Short mmCIF file of C-alpha atoms and ligand atoms in Angstrom, two decimals:
data_model
loop_
_atom_site.label_atom_id
_atom_site.label_comp_id
_atom_site.label_asym_id
_atom_site.label_seq_id
_atom_site.Cartn_x
_atom_site.Cartn_y
_atom_site.Cartn_z
CA MET A 886 -41.16 4.39 9.51
CA ALA A 887 -37.78 3.67 7.93
CA THR A 888 -35.34 6.50 7.24
CA PHE A 889 -35.06 7.52 3.60
CA PHE A 890 -31.92 9.35 2.55
CA GLU A 891 -32.63 12.33 0.34
CA GLY A 892 -31.34 12.18 -3.21
CA GLU A 893 -29.76 9.26 -4.94
CA SER A 894 -26.70 7.28 -4.01
CA HIS A 895 -23.91 8.51 -6.28
CA THR A 896 -20.55 7.13 -7.33
CA PHE A 897 -17.35 8.95 -8.28
CA SER A 898 -17.91 8.65 -12.04
CA GLU A 899 -21.04 10.77 -11.71
CA TYR A 900 -19.06 13.83 -10.63
CA LEU A 901 -16.62 16.27 -12.19
CA LEU A 902 -14.63 19.17 -10.82
CA VAL A 903 -15.29 22.64 -12.21
CA PRO A 904 -11.97 24.53 -12.41
CA GLY A 905 -11.36 27.50 -10.12
CA TYR A 906 -8.94 30.39 -10.52
CA THR A 907 -5.37 29.19 -11.15
CA SER A 908 -2.69 31.64 -10.04
CA SER A 909 0.91 31.55 -11.26
CA GLN A 910 1.78 29.90 -7.92
CA ASN A 911 -0.45 26.93 -8.78
CA ILE A 912 2.08 24.60 -10.31
CA PRO A 913 2.36 20.89 -9.45
CA ALA A 914 5.82 21.35 -7.90
CA ASN A 915 4.29 23.64 -5.26
CA VAL A 916 1.53 21.23 -4.28
CA SER A 917 1.78 19.40 -0.93
CA LEU A 918 -0.13 16.15 -0.48
CA ASP A 919 0.65 15.84 3.23
CA THR A 920 -2.33 14.60 5.19
CA PRO A 921 -3.16 13.41 8.73
CA LEU A 922 -3.45 9.66 9.30
CA VAL A 923 -4.71 9.83 12.89
CA LYS A 924 -6.86 12.17 14.94
CA TYR A 925 -5.55 15.32 16.57
CA ARG A 926 -6.81 18.23 18.64
CA LYS A 927 -7.34 21.69 17.22
CA GLY A 928 -4.06 23.58 17.15
CA GLU A 929 -1.98 20.41 17.53
CA GLU A 930 -0.24 18.24 14.94
CA PRO A 931 -1.29 14.66 14.22
CA SER A 932 1.23 12.14 15.55
CA ILE A 933 1.34 10.40 12.15
CA LYS A 934 1.13 12.20 8.84
CA LEU A 935 1.27 10.69 5.36
CA HIS A 936 3.18 12.45 2.59
CA ILE A 937 0.82 11.07 -0.04
CA PRO A 938 -2.87 10.38 0.61
CA MET A 939 -2.70 6.69 -0.23
CA VAL A 940 -2.89 3.56 1.88
CA SER A 941 -3.03 -0.01 0.62
CA ALA A 942 -5.99 -2.23 1.36
CA ILE A 943 -6.00 -4.79 4.18
CA MET A 944 -6.01 -7.69 1.72
CA GLN A 945 -4.07 -10.90 1.09
CA ALA A 946 -3.66 -9.99 -2.56
CA VAL A 947 -2.38 -6.48 -1.81
CA SER A 948 -0.56 -5.71 1.42
CA GLY A 949 2.47 -7.87 2.10
CA PRO A 950 5.87 -6.61 3.31
CA ARG A 951 7.26 -5.87 -0.15
CA LEU A 952 4.42 -3.58 -1.12
CA ALA A 953 4.49 -2.01 2.36
CA ILE A 954 8.15 -1.05 1.90
CA ALA A 955 7.60 0.27 -1.63
CA LEU A 956 4.62 2.36 -0.55
CA ALA A 957 6.35 3.77 2.54
CA GLN A 958 9.22 4.77 0.26
CA GLU A 959 6.74 6.93 -1.66
CA GLY A 960 5.18 8.43 1.47
CA GLY A 961 2.07 6.25 1.98
CA ILE A 962 1.37 3.34 4.29
CA SER A 963 0.23 -0.27 3.94
CA PHE A 964 -2.01 -2.19 6.28
CA ILE A 965 -0.69 -5.75 6.38
CA TYR A 966 -3.61 -8.14 5.98
CA GLY A 967 -5.15 -9.63 9.10
CA SER A 968 -6.60 -12.71 7.42
CA GLN A 969 -3.71 -14.85 8.63
CA THR A 970 -2.54 -15.99 12.06
CA PRO A 971 -1.44 -13.27 14.49
CA ASP A 972 2.10 -14.71 14.42
CA ASP A 973 2.32 -14.64 10.62
CA GLU A 974 0.97 -11.11 10.49
CA ALA A 975 3.40 -9.97 13.20
CA ALA A 976 6.26 -11.55 11.22
CA MET A 977 5.30 -9.47 8.18
CA VAL A 978 5.20 -6.30 10.28
CA ARG A 979 8.61 -7.20 11.68
CA GLU A 980 9.96 -7.70 8.18
CA VAL A 981 8.98 -4.16 7.22
CA LYS A 982 10.28 -2.65 10.45
CA SER A 983 13.61 -4.45 10.20
CA TYR A 984 14.13 -3.45 6.57
CA LYS A 985 17.06 -1.10 6.40
CA ALA A 986 16.63 1.21 3.44
CA GLY A 987 19.38 0.49 0.95
CA PHE A 988 20.36 -2.86 2.60
CA VAL A 989 18.84 -5.65 0.52
CA VAL A 990 18.28 -9.18 1.81
CA SER A 991 18.40 -11.08 -1.46
CA ASP A 992 15.74 -13.66 -2.23
CA SER A 993 17.91 -14.95 -5.10
CA THR A 994 20.64 -16.64 -3.08
CA LEU A 995 22.66 -19.56 -4.52
CA THR A 996 24.65 -22.43 -3.06
CA PRO A 997 28.14 -23.25 -4.44
CA GLU A 998 26.82 -26.57 -5.75
CA MET A 999 24.08 -25.06 -7.90
CA THR A 1000 24.65 -24.77 -11.64
CA LEU A 1001 24.66 -22.13 -14.34
CA ALA A 1002 21.26 -23.48 -15.39
CA ASP A 1003 19.93 -22.54 -11.92
CA VAL A 1004 21.43 -19.07 -12.22
CA LEU A 1005 19.76 -18.54 -15.60
CA GLU A 1006 16.43 -19.80 -14.30
CA ILE A 1007 16.55 -17.37 -11.34
CA ARG A 1008 17.66 -14.54 -13.62
CA ASP A 1009 14.73 -15.12 -15.97
CA ARG A 1010 12.21 -15.48 -13.15
CA THR A 1011 13.28 -12.51 -11.01
CA GLY A 1012 15.20 -10.24 -13.35
CA HIS A 1013 18.11 -10.26 -10.85
CA THR A 1014 21.56 -10.53 -12.39
CA THR A 1015 23.58 -10.30 -9.16
CA MET A 1016 23.20 -13.20 -6.74
CA PRO A 1017 25.03 -13.87 -3.49
CA VAL A 1018 26.29 -17.38 -2.76
CA THR A 1019 26.04 -18.85 0.73
CA GLU A 1020 26.94 -22.27 2.08
CA ASP A 1021 23.31 -23.33 2.62
CA GLY A 1022 21.65 -21.07 0.05
CA THR A 1023 19.82 -18.96 2.65
CA PRO A 1024 20.07 -15.14 2.41
CA THR A 1025 21.91 -14.97 5.75
CA GLY A 1026 24.04 -18.12 5.51
CA LYS A 1027 27.86 -18.35 5.54
CA PHE A 1028 29.04 -16.01 2.75
CA CYS A 1029 30.89 -17.89 -0.05
CA GLY A 1030 30.94 -15.44 -2.94
CA ILE A 1031 28.92 -13.59 -5.49
CA VAL A 1032 27.77 -14.17 -9.06
CA THR A 1033 27.19 -11.31 -11.48
CA SER A 1034 26.51 -11.38 -15.21
CA ARG A 1035 30.23 -10.73 -15.74
CA ASP A 1036 31.10 -14.10 -14.25
CA TYR A 1037 29.76 -16.32 -17.03
CA ARG A 1038 29.07 -16.42 -20.76
CA VAL A 1039 25.87 -18.21 -21.61
CA SER A 1040 27.05 -18.91 -25.15
CA ARG A 1041 30.29 -20.57 -24.10
CA ASP A 1042 29.78 -21.92 -20.61
CA ASP A 1043 28.29 -25.29 -19.95
CA ARG A 1044 24.92 -25.00 -18.21
CA GLY A 1045 25.92 -27.82 -15.88
CA LYS A 1046 28.95 -25.84 -14.62
CA LYS A 1047 28.86 -25.39 -10.84
CA VAL A 1048 28.44 -21.95 -9.26
CA LYS A 1049 31.65 -22.47 -7.22
CA GLU A 1050 33.59 -22.73 -10.48
CA PHE A 1051 32.65 -19.30 -11.84
CA MET A 1052 31.56 -17.16 -8.84
CA THR A 1053 33.82 -14.47 -7.44
CA PRO A 1054 34.84 -16.16 -4.15
CA ALA A 1055 34.42 -14.39 -0.82
CA SER A 1056 38.20 -14.03 -0.47
CA GLU A 1057 38.27 -11.82 -3.59
CA CYS A 1058 35.16 -9.75 -2.75
CA VAL A 1059 35.23 -6.34 -1.13
CA THR A 1060 32.92 -6.68 1.89
CA THR A 1061 32.04 -4.65 4.95
CA GLY A 1062 30.74 -5.24 8.49
CA THR A 1063 27.17 -4.94 9.73
CA ASP A 1064 27.77 -1.70 11.62
CA THR A 1065 28.65 0.24 8.46
CA SER A 1066 26.29 3.08 7.60
CA LEU A 1067 24.69 3.31 4.18
CA LYS A 1068 26.70 6.43 3.45
CA VAL A 1069 30.00 4.67 4.20
CA CYS A 1070 28.88 1.62 2.16
CA ASN A 1071 28.32 3.93 -0.74
CA ASP A 1072 31.81 5.43 -0.33
CA ILE A 1073 33.29 1.91 -0.38
CA ILE A 1074 31.34 1.13 -3.56
CA TRP A 1075 32.69 4.24 -5.26
CA ASP A 1076 36.28 3.90 -4.02
CA ASN A 1077 36.47 0.29 -5.21
CA LYS A 1078 34.53 0.82 -8.45
CA ILE A 1079 32.14 -2.03 -7.63
CA ASN A 1080 28.39 -2.31 -8.11
CA THR A 1081 27.51 -4.50 -5.14
CA LEU A 1082 28.86 -4.57 -1.59
CA PRO A 1083 28.12 -7.66 0.56
CA VAL A 1084 27.60 -6.82 4.24
CA VAL A 1085 28.95 -9.69 6.34
CA ASP A 1086 28.78 -10.16 10.12
CA LYS A 1087 31.74 -11.03 12.34
CA ASP A 1088 31.06 -14.78 11.96
CA GLY A 1089 31.22 -14.57 8.18
CA ASN A 1090 27.46 -14.76 7.63
CA LEU A 1091 25.89 -12.64 4.92
CA SER A 1092 23.64 -9.91 6.29
CA SER A 1093 22.62 -7.97 3.20
CA LEU A 1094 23.81 -6.44 -0.04
CA VAL A 1095 24.15 -2.77 -0.86
CA PHE A 1096 23.73 -1.88 -4.51
CA ARG A 1097 25.14 1.26 -6.08
CA LYS A 1098 21.80 2.04 -7.77
CA ASP A 1099 19.81 1.67 -4.53
CA TYR A 1100 21.83 4.28 -2.73
CA ASP A 1101 21.10 6.76 -5.51
CA SER A 1102 17.37 5.99 -5.52
CA HIS A 1103 17.27 6.12 -1.70
CA LYS A 1104 18.66 9.63 -1.88
CA SER A 1105 15.96 10.63 -4.33
CA ARG A 1106 13.05 9.67 -2.07
CA PRO A 1107 12.20 12.87 -0.29
CA ASP A 1108 8.73 11.66 0.77
CA GLU A 1109 9.59 8.36 2.41
CA LEU A 1110 7.71 7.67 5.60
CA LEU A 1111 10.09 6.86 8.46
CA ASP A 1112 9.79 6.57 12.23
CA GLU A 1113 12.24 8.17 14.64
CA HIS A 1114 14.60 5.19 14.21
CA LYS A 1115 14.57 5.61 10.42
CA ARG A 1116 12.46 2.49 9.91
CA TYR A 1117 9.55 2.46 7.50
CA LEU A 1118 6.09 3.00 8.92
CA VAL A 1119 3.64 0.14 8.57
CA GLY A 1120 0.06 -0.54 9.59
CA ALA A 1121 -1.77 -3.80 10.30
CA GLY A 1122 -5.35 -5.02 10.09
CA ILE A 1123 -7.11 -6.48 13.13
CA ASN A 1124 -10.55 -8.01 13.66
CA THR A 1125 -13.20 -7.86 16.35
CA ARG A 1126 -12.66 -11.43 17.53
CA ASP A 1127 -9.05 -12.20 18.43
CA TYR A 1128 -7.79 -8.69 19.29
CA ALA A 1129 -6.68 -9.70 22.80
CA GLU A 1130 -4.18 -12.09 21.22
CA ARG A 1131 -3.40 -10.25 17.97
CA VAL A 1132 -2.94 -6.65 19.09
CA PRO A 1133 -0.10 -7.33 21.59
CA LYS A 1134 1.78 -9.32 18.93
CA LEU A 1135 1.42 -6.57 16.35
CA VAL A 1136 2.40 -3.85 18.80
CA ASP A 1137 5.38 -5.91 19.87
CA ALA A 1138 6.41 -6.35 16.23
CA GLY A 1139 6.41 -2.57 15.83
CA ALA A 1140 3.17 -1.82 13.95
CA ASP A 1141 2.72 1.96 13.84
CA VAL A 1142 -1.03 1.94 13.39
CA LEU A 1143 -3.82 -0.64 13.41
CA CYS A 1144 -7.15 -0.74 11.65
CA ILE A 1145 -10.23 -2.80 12.45
CA ASP A 1146 -11.00 -4.47 9.17
CA SER A 1147 -14.69 -5.02 8.69
CA SER A 1148 -17.23 -4.56 5.93
CA GLU A 1149 -19.66 -3.10 8.46
CA GLY A 1150 -18.26 -1.00 11.27
CA TYR A 1151 -21.31 0.49 13.00
CA SER A 1152 -21.38 -2.26 15.60
CA GLU A 1153 -20.93 -3.04 19.25
CA TRP A 1154 -18.08 -5.37 18.25
CA GLN A 1155 -16.03 -2.39 17.12
CA LYS A 1156 -16.87 -0.49 20.30
CA LEU A 1157 -15.64 -3.42 22.41
CA THR A 1158 -12.46 -3.72 20.37
CA LEU A 1159 -11.68 -0.01 20.68
CA GLU A 1160 -12.45 -0.05 24.40
CA TRP A 1161 -10.13 -3.00 24.94
CA ILE A 1162 -7.30 -1.22 23.14
CA ARG A 1163 -7.81 1.99 25.12
CA GLU A 1164 -7.97 0.08 28.42
CA ASN A 1165 -4.75 -1.75 27.66
CA TYR A 1166 -2.73 0.82 25.76
CA GLY A 1167 -4.38 4.22 26.30
CA ASP A 1168 -3.76 6.45 23.30
CA SER A 1169 -0.33 5.02 22.56
CA VAL A 1170 -1.75 2.51 20.07
CA LYS A 1171 -3.35 4.21 17.08
CA VAL A 1172 -6.32 2.40 15.61
CA GLY A 1173 -8.74 3.20 12.79
CA ALA A 1174 -12.24 1.72 12.55
CA GLY A 1175 -14.95 1.15 9.95
CA ASN A 1176 -16.46 0.78 7.52
CA VAL A 1177 -19.41 3.14 7.71
CA VAL A 1178 -21.42 5.00 5.07
CA ASP A 1179 -23.28 7.71 6.95
CA ALA A 1180 -22.93 10.43 9.58
CA GLU A 1181 -24.46 8.28 12.32
CA GLY A 1182 -21.88 5.53 11.80
CA PHE A 1183 -19.06 8.08 11.79
CA ARG A 1184 -20.14 9.71 15.03
CA PHE A 1185 -20.48 6.34 16.74
CA LEU A 1186 -16.92 5.32 15.89
CA ALA A 1187 -15.50 8.78 16.63
CA ASP A 1188 -17.17 8.68 20.06
CA CYS A 1189 -15.76 5.19 20.62
CA GLY A 1190 -12.28 6.66 20.20
CA ALA A 1191 -11.31 5.63 16.64
CA ASP A 1192 -8.17 7.39 15.38
CA PHE A 1193 -9.59 7.51 11.86
CA VAL A 1194 -12.79 6.29 10.25
CA LYS A 1195 -13.01 4.32 7.04
CA VAL A 1196 -15.90 4.85 4.61
CA GLY A 1197 -17.29 2.44 2.04
CA ILE A 1198 -19.56 -0.56 1.79
CA GLY A 1199 -19.88 -2.52 -1.39
CA GLY A 1200 -17.90 -0.22 -3.70
CA GLY A 1201 -14.74 -2.33 -3.92
CA SER A 1202 -13.90 -3.72 -7.34
CA ILE A 1203 -14.07 -7.34 -6.10
CA CYS A 1204 -16.95 -6.75 -3.70
CA ILE A 1205 -20.44 -8.17 -4.19
CA THR A 1206 -21.83 -7.24 -0.77
CA ARG A 1207 -24.50 -5.01 -2.31
CA GLU A 1208 -25.69 -7.79 -4.57
CA GLN A 1209 -25.60 -10.39 -1.84
CA LYS A 1210 -27.05 -8.46 1.05
CA GLY A 1211 -28.54 -5.26 -0.31
CA ILE A 1212 -26.52 -3.07 2.04
CA GLY A 1213 -24.17 -0.25 1.09
CA ARG A 1214 -24.26 3.18 -0.47
CA GLY A 1215 -22.75 4.90 -3.51
CA GLN A 1216 -19.19 5.76 -2.47
CA ALA A 1217 -19.39 9.46 -3.36
CA SER A 1218 -22.63 10.04 -1.43
CA ALA A 1219 -21.33 8.10 1.57
CA LEU A 1220 -18.07 10.02 1.59
CA ILE A 1221 -19.70 13.45 1.30
CA ASP A 1222 -22.07 12.64 4.17
CA VAL A 1223 -19.33 11.30 6.44
CA CYS A 1224 -16.93 14.17 5.72
CA ARG A 1225 -19.65 16.64 6.63
CA ALA A 1226 -20.09 14.77 9.92
CA ARG A 1227 -16.33 14.88 10.53
CA ASP A 1228 -16.29 18.66 10.10
CA GLU A 1229 -19.27 19.09 12.45
CA TYR A 1230 -17.57 16.82 14.99
CA PHE A 1231 -14.43 18.95 14.76
CA GLU A 1232 -16.47 22.14 15.32
CA GLU A 1233 -18.19 20.64 18.35
CA THR A 1234 -15.34 18.80 20.03
CA GLY A 1235 -12.13 20.32 18.65
CA VAL A 1236 -11.04 16.79 17.62
CA TYR A 1237 -10.29 16.15 13.95
CA VAL A 1238 -10.86 12.50 13.06
CA PRO A 1239 -9.48 11.82 9.55
CA VAL A 1240 -11.68 10.06 7.03
CA CYS A 1241 -10.41 7.35 4.71
CA SER A 1242 -12.30 6.65 1.48
CA ASP A 1243 -12.05 2.89 0.98
CA GLY A 1244 -12.62 1.19 -2.36
CA GLY A 1245 -14.11 2.02 -5.72
CA ILE A 1246 -11.27 4.11 -7.17
CA VAL A 1247 -11.08 3.18 -10.86
CA TYR A 1248 -9.57 6.17 -12.62
CA ASP A 1249 -6.87 8.47 -11.31
CA TYR A 1250 -9.30 11.39 -11.36
CA HIS A 1251 -11.47 9.49 -8.87
CA MET A 1252 -8.64 10.06 -6.38
CA THR A 1253 -8.85 13.81 -6.85
CA LEU A 1254 -12.64 13.71 -6.61
CA ALA A 1255 -12.52 11.71 -3.35
CA LEU A 1256 -10.00 14.17 -1.89
CA ALA A 1257 -12.11 17.12 -3.04
CA MET A 1258 -15.20 15.57 -1.45
CA GLY A 1259 -13.34 15.57 1.84
CA ALA A 1260 -11.36 12.33 2.17
CA ASP A 1261 -8.12 12.80 4.09
CA PHE A 1262 -6.66 9.72 2.43
CA LEU A 1263 -7.67 6.82 0.20
CA MET A 1264 -7.49 3.08 0.63
CA LEU A 1265 -6.88 1.21 -2.62
CA GLY A 1266 -6.91 -2.49 -3.40
CA ARG A 1267 -7.20 -3.14 -7.12
CA TYR A 1268 -4.87 -0.22 -7.84
CA PHE A 1269 -1.97 -1.71 -5.87
CA ALA A 1270 -2.71 -5.35 -6.72
CA ARG A 1271 -1.50 -4.64 -10.29
CA PHE A 1272 2.06 -3.78 -9.29
CA ASP A 1273 5.26 -5.83 -9.13
CA GLU A 1274 5.36 -5.48 -5.35
CA SER A 1275 1.93 -6.99 -4.58
CA PRO A 1276 2.20 -10.50 -3.11
CA THR A 1277 0.45 -12.33 -5.94
CA ARG A 1278 1.71 -14.19 -9.00
CA ARG A 1279 2.13 -12.50 -12.38
CA LEU A 1280 0.60 -14.69 -15.08
CA ASN A 1281 0.39 -14.61 -18.82
CA VAL A 1282 -3.25 -15.00 -19.82
CA ASN A 1283 -3.99 -14.99 -23.54
CA GLY A 1284 -0.82 -13.05 -24.29
CA SER A 1285 -1.30 -10.34 -21.64
CA TYR A 1286 0.32 -10.14 -18.25
CA VAL A 1287 -2.10 -10.10 -15.33
CA LYS A 1288 -1.90 -10.38 -11.56
CA GLU A 1289 -4.35 -12.21 -9.35
CA TYR A 1290 -6.68 -10.20 -7.13
CA TRP A 1291 -9.30 -11.63 -4.79
CA GLY A 1292 -11.63 -10.19 -2.16
CA GLU A 1293 -11.25 -10.80 1.53
CA GLY A 1294 -14.84 -12.03 1.49
CA SER A 1295 -14.20 -14.47 -1.36
CA ALA A 1296 -13.98 -18.20 -0.83
CA ARG A 1297 -10.27 -17.93 -1.57
CA ALA A 1298 -9.63 -15.69 1.44
CA ARG A 1299 -11.65 -18.21 3.47
CA ASN A 1300 -13.93 -15.64 5.08
CA TRP A 1301 -11.22 -15.20 7.62
CA ALA A 1302 -12.68 -12.36 9.59
CA ARG A 1303 -13.90 -9.41 7.62
CA TYR A 1304 -17.29 -10.68 6.63
CA ASP A 1305 -18.80 -11.90 9.82
CA LEU A 1306 -20.83 -10.25 12.50
CA GLY A 1307 -18.11 -10.30 15.14
CA GLY A 1308 -18.19 -12.87 17.93
CA SER A 1309 -17.37 -16.31 16.65
CA LYS A 1310 -20.00 -16.91 13.97
CA LYS A 1311 -18.75 -17.13 10.39
CA LEU A 1312 -20.96 -16.49 7.42
CA SER A 1313 -21.72 -19.21 4.93
CA PHE A 1314 -21.89 -17.09 1.77
CA VAL A 1315 -19.27 -15.14 -0.12
CA GLU A 1316 -19.18 -11.36 -0.53
CA GLY A 1317 -16.20 -11.14 -2.85
CA VAL A 1318 -14.85 -12.58 -6.08
CA ASP A 1319 -11.53 -14.00 -7.30
CA SER A 1320 -10.20 -12.15 -10.37
CA TYR A 1321 -7.31 -10.97 -12.53
CA VAL A 1322 -6.18 -7.38 -12.92
CA PRO A 1323 -3.90 -6.09 -15.67
CA TYR A 1324 -0.24 -6.11 -14.63
CA ALA A 1325 1.05 -2.53 -14.48
CA GLY A 1326 4.76 -2.65 -13.50
CA PRO A 1327 6.50 -1.00 -10.55
CA LEU A 1328 4.55 0.83 -7.84
CA LYS A 1329 6.71 3.92 -7.98
CA ASP A 1330 6.14 4.68 -11.66
CA ASN A 1331 2.39 4.27 -11.35
CA VAL A 1332 2.05 6.27 -8.14
CA ASP A 1333 4.15 9.06 -9.67
CA THR A 1334 1.87 9.23 -12.71
CA SER A 1335 -1.36 9.10 -10.70
CA LEU A 1336 -0.24 11.79 -8.27
CA THR A 1337 1.05 14.04 -11.03
CA LYS A 1338 -2.51 14.03 -12.35
CA VAL A 1339 -3.90 14.73 -8.85
CA ARG A 1340 -1.47 17.64 -8.35
CA SER A 1341 -2.26 19.02 -11.78
CA THR A 1342 -6.04 18.96 -11.17
CA MET A 1343 -5.51 20.58 -7.77
CA CYS A 1344 -3.76 23.42 -9.58
CA ASN A 1345 -6.77 23.75 -11.87
CA CYS A 1346 -8.86 24.17 -8.72
CA GLY A 1347 -6.45 26.78 -7.32
CA ALA A 1348 -5.38 24.50 -4.44
CA LEU A 1349 -1.85 23.99 -3.12
CA ASN A 1350 -2.74 21.50 -0.40
CA LEU A 1351 -5.55 19.10 0.46
CA ALA A 1352 -7.27 21.40 2.95
CA GLU A 1353 -7.40 24.08 0.27
CA LEU A 1354 -8.74 21.58 -2.25
CA ARG A 1355 -11.59 20.65 0.09
CA GLN A 1356 -12.41 24.29 0.61
CA LYS A 1357 -12.13 25.49 -2.99
CA ALA A 1358 -13.36 22.48 -4.97
CA LYS A 1359 -16.50 23.01 -7.05
CA LEU A 1360 -18.16 19.69 -7.83
CA THR A 1361 -20.89 19.02 -10.33
CA LEU A 1362 -23.00 15.96 -11.06
CA VAL A 1363 -22.83 14.80 -14.66
CA SER A 1364 -25.61 13.27 -16.72
CA SER A 1365 -25.11 9.94 -18.41
CA THR A 1366 -24.95 11.64 -21.82
CA SER A 1367 -22.24 14.04 -20.69
CA LEU A 1368 -20.27 11.01 -19.52
CA VAL A 1369 -20.12 9.94 -23.16
CA GLU A 1370 -19.00 13.45 -24.11
CA GLY A 1371 -16.15 13.14 -21.61
CA GLY A 1372 -14.45 10.26 -23.42
CA ALA A 1373 -13.13 10.17 -26.99
CA HIS A 1374 -16.32 10.14 -29.08
CA ASP A 1375 -17.51 10.38 -32.64
CA VAL A 1376 -14.07 9.61 -34.03
CA ILE A 1377 -12.57 6.39 -35.33
CA LEU A 1378 -9.66 5.54 -33.07
CA LYS A 1379 -6.46 4.67 -34.93
CA ASP A 1380 -5.29 2.36 -32.20
CA SER A 1381 -7.82 0.76 -29.91
CA ASN A 1382 -5.01 0.09 -27.40
CA SER A 1383 -3.94 3.72 -27.37
CA ASP A 1384 -3.79 5.80 -24.24
CA VAL A 1385 -7.37 7.03 -24.42
CA ASN A 1386 -8.38 4.51 -21.82
CA PHE A 1387 -7.09 6.09 -18.64
CA ARG A 1388 -8.38 3.39 -16.29
CA SER A 1389 -5.58 2.84 -13.85
P1 RVP I 400 -10.85 -1.59 -4.62
O1 RVP I 400 -9.74 -0.59 -4.40
O2 RVP I 400 -11.99 -1.01 -5.42
O3 RVP I 400 -10.35 -2.86 -5.20
O4 RVP I 400 -11.47 -1.90 -3.20
C1 RVP I 400 -10.72 -2.39 -2.14
C2 RVP I 400 -11.61 -2.49 -0.92
O5 RVP I 400 -12.66 -3.45 -1.16
C3 RVP I 400 -10.95 -2.99 0.33
O6 RVP I 400 -10.18 -2.02 0.99
C4 RVP I 400 -12.14 -3.44 1.15
O7 RVP I 400 -12.78 -2.39 1.82
C5 RVP I 400 -13.10 -3.97 0.10
N1 RVP I 400 -13.07 -5.42 -0.01
C6 RVP I 400 -12.06 -6.30 0.24
N2 RVP I 400 -12.51 -7.54 0.03
C7 RVP I 400 -13.78 -7.40 -0.32
C8 RVP I 400 -14.73 -8.48 -0.59
O8 RVP I 400 -14.36 -9.64 -0.69
N3 RVP I 400 -16.00 -8.14 -0.74
N4 RVP I 400 -14.12 -6.09 -0.35
#
């Protein structure tokens, strides 16, 4: 006889938090969102901790190097997508690891022969007003000079005028060498009253630019996630087929943590992948596994040695697995079940295996609910796809800005690896869609707003950290009629675009 799970399969929107006692200490500024990323033994500290409980999804439309840097700056981590060749993925990991905070490699580099029209086109497309000039137009070519908005007047200058005619030439620029620290660069910027300092190597090649404003913002990032060499932390997705080739390349590139990316993780393929990693690297390579939706799946992966376990099948915004295959489980029910199993496993073995809730976060309050239900951290796709830093194009569709967002199981992602059964067989049907999401601006502003709400709700629950939230949270199921009561109702809204729609 088949197993029947008791109760229904619930989603986040069917729950609310009932406030607990709020003391005068419960203010957002006192709340810590630190959380373990990888497993640890009782009484010990995890080797990697996040400062915010957010990771970005292992997806082509989400986790490229730019988003990875922006998220690490806020205290979370990205998993670079694995649906590309091992070499390309390793190059992206390398790009994040070689990024020196405050030292910008400009993607708006000019050649001396380009024209004012080119400068204006780049300015309009990227928003950059300062552009370095190199002999061959590459960001690390022979440094020739710099163009800022002070160097030309659009109204007076001829658009055909060559860059070399109006740039500030290298001989007149204040520059510094590649061994200069960010602090010293900043002193040079202040002493010389300049806004941009080109960093040039001993052969005269441009290395990077330091901007006055970046130094200030770097100083105001208390949560940034750095390794012992002050490089940003970054994760990378792997699959259960080419790990023997991919993992060494990612480890070599400096990936801090890996994650087996699969829509269905309770499988021998995952066991074999984890075993191979342990045989070859012991515990030095951290690797998460998943996805599962019940206690049995969790225990299997924990026993196989996963460093964290990811929960969620079919709840992703672009995911149609449940429709296509009839497998999955409401994300809230799955998460509650798995988190209970994690706590039992900890009691029994003394090993705490963090749980990641993957997919299905629509509103900011869903984040707080998932954390209250027991998630140690959250994986988000749609949420991050909307930001400037995601790798996709921003388009204007019917007067509104949107960004593209497609599933890893969509035809567009070419069923690269996630939606197969391991081995070499690929599936012939899609499990994801190609879509647009509303453009939402810079990652930092959005993450700040979302987490301010999370912190504030935690205060309402009397919790100053995530462990306390899990312990003190009181959750209630809501009926469909009380869902209506929860939004603006029985009033005529003055502005249908107003901020009553808190979907993030
Ligand atoms: P969401 O944040 O709701 O957009 O969900 C993102 C998650 O959806 C991913 O982390 C992944 O688990 C899942 N996903 C990715 N591609 C697909 C698909 O094509 N079905 N699903």
